[in-house]
PDB file of C-alpha atoms in Angstrom:
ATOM      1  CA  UNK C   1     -68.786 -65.398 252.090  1.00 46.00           C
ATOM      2  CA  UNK C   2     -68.236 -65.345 255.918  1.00 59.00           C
ATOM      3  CA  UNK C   3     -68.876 -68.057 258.255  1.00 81.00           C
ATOM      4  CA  UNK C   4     -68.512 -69.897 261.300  1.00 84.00           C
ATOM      5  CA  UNK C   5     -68.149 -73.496 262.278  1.00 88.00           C
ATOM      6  CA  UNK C   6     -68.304 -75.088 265.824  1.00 91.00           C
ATOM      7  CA  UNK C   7     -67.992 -78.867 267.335  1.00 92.00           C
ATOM      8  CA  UNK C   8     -70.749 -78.501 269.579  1.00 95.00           C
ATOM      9  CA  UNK C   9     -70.589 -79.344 273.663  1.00 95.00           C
ATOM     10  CA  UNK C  10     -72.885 -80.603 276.045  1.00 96.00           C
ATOM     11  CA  UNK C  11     -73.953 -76.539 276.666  1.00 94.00           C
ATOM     12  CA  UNK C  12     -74.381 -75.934 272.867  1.00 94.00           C
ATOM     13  CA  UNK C  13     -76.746 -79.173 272.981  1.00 95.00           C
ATOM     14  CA  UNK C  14     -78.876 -78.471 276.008  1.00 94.00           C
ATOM     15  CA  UNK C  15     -78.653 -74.779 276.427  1.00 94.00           C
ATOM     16  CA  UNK C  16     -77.901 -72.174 274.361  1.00 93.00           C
ATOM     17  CA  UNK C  17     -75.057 -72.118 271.440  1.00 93.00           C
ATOM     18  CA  UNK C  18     -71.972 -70.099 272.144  1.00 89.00           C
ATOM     19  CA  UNK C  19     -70.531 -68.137 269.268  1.00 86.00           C
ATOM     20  CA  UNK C  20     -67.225 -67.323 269.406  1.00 82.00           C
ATOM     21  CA  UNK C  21     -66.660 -63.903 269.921  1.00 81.00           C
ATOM     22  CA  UNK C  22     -64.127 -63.750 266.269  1.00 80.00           C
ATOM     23  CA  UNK C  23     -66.873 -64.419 264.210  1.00 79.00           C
ATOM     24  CA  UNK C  24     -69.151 -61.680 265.577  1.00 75.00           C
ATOM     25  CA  UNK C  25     -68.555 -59.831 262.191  1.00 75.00           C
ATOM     26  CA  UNK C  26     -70.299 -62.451 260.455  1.00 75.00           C
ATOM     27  CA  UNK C  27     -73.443 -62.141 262.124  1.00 77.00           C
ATOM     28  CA  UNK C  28     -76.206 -59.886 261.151  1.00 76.00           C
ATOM     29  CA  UNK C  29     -75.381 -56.067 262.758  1.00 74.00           C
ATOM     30  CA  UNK C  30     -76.901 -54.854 265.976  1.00 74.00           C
ATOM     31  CA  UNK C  31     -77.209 -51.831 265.215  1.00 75.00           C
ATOM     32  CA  UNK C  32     -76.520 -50.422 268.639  1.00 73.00           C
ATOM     33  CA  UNK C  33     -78.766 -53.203 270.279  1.00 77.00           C
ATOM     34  CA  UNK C  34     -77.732 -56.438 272.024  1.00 80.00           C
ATOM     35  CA  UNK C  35     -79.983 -58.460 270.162  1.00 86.00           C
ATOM     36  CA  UNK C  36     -80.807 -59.220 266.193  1.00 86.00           C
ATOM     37  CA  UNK C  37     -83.031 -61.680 264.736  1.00 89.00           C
ATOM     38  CA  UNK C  38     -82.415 -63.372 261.888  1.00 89.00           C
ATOM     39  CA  UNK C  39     -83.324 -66.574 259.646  1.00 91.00           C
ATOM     40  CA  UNK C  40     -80.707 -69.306 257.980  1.00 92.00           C
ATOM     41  CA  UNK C  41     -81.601 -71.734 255.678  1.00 92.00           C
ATOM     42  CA  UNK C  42     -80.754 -75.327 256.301  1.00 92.00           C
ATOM     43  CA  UNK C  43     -80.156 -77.519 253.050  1.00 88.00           C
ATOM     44  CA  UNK C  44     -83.842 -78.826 252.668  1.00 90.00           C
ATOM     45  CA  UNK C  45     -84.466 -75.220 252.004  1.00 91.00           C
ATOM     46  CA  UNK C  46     -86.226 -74.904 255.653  1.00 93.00           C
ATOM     47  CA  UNK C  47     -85.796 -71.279 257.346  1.00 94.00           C
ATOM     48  CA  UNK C  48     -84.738 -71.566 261.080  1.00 95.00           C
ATOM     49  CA  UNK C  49     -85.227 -68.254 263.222  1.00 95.00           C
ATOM     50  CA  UNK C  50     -82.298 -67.350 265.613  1.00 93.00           C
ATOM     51  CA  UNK C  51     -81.943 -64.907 268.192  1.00 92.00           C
ATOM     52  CA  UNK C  52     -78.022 -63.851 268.489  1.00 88.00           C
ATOM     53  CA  UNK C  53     -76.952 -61.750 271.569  1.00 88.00           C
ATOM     54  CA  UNK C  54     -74.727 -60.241 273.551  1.00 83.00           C
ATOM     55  CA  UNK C  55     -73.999 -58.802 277.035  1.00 74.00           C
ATOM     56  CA  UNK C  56     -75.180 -55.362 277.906  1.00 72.00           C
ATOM     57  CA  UNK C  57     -72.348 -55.044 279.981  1.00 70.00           C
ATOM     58  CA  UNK C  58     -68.869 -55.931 280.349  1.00 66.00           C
ATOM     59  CA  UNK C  59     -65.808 -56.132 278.195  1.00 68.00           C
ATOM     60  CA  UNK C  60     -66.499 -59.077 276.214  1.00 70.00           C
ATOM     61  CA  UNK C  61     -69.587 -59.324 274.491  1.00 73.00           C
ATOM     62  CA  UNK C  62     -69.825 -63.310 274.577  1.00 83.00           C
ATOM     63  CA  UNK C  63     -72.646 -64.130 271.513  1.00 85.00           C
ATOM     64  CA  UNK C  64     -74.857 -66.669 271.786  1.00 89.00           C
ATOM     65  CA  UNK C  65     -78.227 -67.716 269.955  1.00 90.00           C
ATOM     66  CA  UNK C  66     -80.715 -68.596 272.551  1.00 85.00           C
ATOM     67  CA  UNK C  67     -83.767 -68.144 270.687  1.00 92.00           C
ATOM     68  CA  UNK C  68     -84.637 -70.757 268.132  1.00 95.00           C
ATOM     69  CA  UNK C  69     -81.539 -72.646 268.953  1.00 95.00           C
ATOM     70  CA  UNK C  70     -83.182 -75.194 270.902  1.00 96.00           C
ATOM     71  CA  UNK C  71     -85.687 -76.219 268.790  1.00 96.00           C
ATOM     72  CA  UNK C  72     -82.881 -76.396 265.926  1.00 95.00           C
ATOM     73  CA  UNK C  73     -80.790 -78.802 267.492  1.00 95.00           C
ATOM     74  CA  UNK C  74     -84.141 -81.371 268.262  1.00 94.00           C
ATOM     75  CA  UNK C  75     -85.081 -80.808 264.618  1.00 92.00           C
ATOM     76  CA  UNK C  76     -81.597 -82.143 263.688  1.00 92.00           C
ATOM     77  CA  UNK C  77     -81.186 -84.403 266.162  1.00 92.00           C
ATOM     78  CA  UNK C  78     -78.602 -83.020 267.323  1.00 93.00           C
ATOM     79  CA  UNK C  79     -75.831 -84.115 269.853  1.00 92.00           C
ATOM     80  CA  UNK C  80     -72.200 -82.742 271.846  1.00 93.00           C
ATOM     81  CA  UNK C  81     -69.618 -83.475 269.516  1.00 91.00           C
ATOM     82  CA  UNK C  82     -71.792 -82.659 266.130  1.00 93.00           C
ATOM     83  CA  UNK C  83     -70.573 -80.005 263.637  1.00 93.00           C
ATOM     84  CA  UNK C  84     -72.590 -76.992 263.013  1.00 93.00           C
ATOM     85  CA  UNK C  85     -71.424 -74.115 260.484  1.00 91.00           C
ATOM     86  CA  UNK C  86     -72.954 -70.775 259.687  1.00 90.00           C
ATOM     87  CA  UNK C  87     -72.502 -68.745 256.525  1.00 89.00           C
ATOM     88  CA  UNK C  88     -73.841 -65.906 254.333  1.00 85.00           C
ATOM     89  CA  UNK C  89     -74.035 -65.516 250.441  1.00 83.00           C
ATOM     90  CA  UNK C  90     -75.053 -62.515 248.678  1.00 78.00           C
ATOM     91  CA  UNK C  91     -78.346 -63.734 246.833  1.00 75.00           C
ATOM     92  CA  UNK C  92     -78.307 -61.750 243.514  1.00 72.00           C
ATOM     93  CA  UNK C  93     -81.447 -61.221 242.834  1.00 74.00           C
ATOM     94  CA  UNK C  94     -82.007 -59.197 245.945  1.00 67.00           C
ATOM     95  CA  UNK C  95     -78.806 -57.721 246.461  1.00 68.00           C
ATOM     96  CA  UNK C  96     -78.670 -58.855 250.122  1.00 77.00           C
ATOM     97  CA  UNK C  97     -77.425 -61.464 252.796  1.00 80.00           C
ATOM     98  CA  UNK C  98     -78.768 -64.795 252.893  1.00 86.00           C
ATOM     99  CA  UNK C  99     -77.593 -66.985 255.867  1.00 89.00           C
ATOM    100  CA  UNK C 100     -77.434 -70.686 255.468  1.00 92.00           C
ATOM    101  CA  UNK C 101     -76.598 -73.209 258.115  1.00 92.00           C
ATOM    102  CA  UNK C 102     -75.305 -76.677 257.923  1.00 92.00           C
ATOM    103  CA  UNK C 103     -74.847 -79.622 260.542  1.00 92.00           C
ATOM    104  CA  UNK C 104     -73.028 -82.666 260.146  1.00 89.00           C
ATOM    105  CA  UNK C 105     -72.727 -85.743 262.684  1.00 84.00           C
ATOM    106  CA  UNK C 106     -69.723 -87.086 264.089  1.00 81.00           C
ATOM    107  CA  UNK C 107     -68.431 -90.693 262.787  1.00 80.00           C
ATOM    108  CA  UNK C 108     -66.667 -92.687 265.060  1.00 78.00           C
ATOM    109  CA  UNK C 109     -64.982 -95.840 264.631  1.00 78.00           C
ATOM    110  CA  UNK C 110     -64.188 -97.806 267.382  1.00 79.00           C
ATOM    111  CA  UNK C 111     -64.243 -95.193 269.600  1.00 76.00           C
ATOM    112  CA  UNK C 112     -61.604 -92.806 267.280  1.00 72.00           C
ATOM    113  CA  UNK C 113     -63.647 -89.837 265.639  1.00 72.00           C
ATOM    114  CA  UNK C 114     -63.084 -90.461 261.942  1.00 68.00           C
ATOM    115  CA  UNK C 115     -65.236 -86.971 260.336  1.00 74.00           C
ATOM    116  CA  UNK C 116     -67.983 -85.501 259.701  1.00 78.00           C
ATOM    117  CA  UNK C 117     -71.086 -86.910 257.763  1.00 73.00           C
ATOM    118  CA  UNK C 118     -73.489 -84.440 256.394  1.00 74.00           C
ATOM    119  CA  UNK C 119     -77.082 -83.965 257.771  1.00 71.00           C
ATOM    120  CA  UNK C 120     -79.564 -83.722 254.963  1.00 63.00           C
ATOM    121  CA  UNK C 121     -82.637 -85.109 256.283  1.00 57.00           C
ATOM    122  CA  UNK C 122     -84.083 -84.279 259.988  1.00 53.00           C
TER     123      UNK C 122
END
């Protein structure tokens, strides 16, 4: 299993989520392209469609999900300083990826973040 986590910023919130560049490998291939679609599962067993991309041009191909991020991040509520993580399991049955994604919100106690709380319902 591969994955990714981020805290997110103001930019992943509002924007468009950067992925960093290490954890290219764990996305879904290209194929040649700059662009591949693909669906994660969220805990409540809802399928979320994300675009992932990367420059045409340039030395560093800088991913980011643009597509379907946005409406993600209202769904969950979402806010700069949250916890999203991204991750692939081999389903069995089909002999193929399946891509899950969590979110969990930040706890803070007077002021002092204190961890991560799980999202379960949006």
């Amino acid at each position: 299993m591969a994955s990714f986590s981020k805290i997110l910023r103001p930019t992943d919130i509002y924007k468009r989520l950067s992925v960093p560049t290490k954890y290219l490998k764990s996305l879904p291939s290209f194929e040649g392209g700059h662009a591949v679609d693909f669906q994660a599962v969220d805990d409540l067993g809802h399928v979320w469609t994300f675009k992932c991309s990367v420059r045409k041009k340039g030395r560093y191909p800088k991913p980011v999900l643009a597509k379907g991020w946005l409406p993600f991040v209202a769904g969950k509520n979402l806010k700069a300083g949250d916890k999203v993580k991204f991750y692939w399991e081999i389903n069995k049955s089909a002999a193929k990826r399946v891509y899950k994604v969590e979110v969990a919100k930040e706890v803070r106690i007077f002021g002092v973040i204190f961890g991560y709380a799980p999202i379960l319902a949006p």
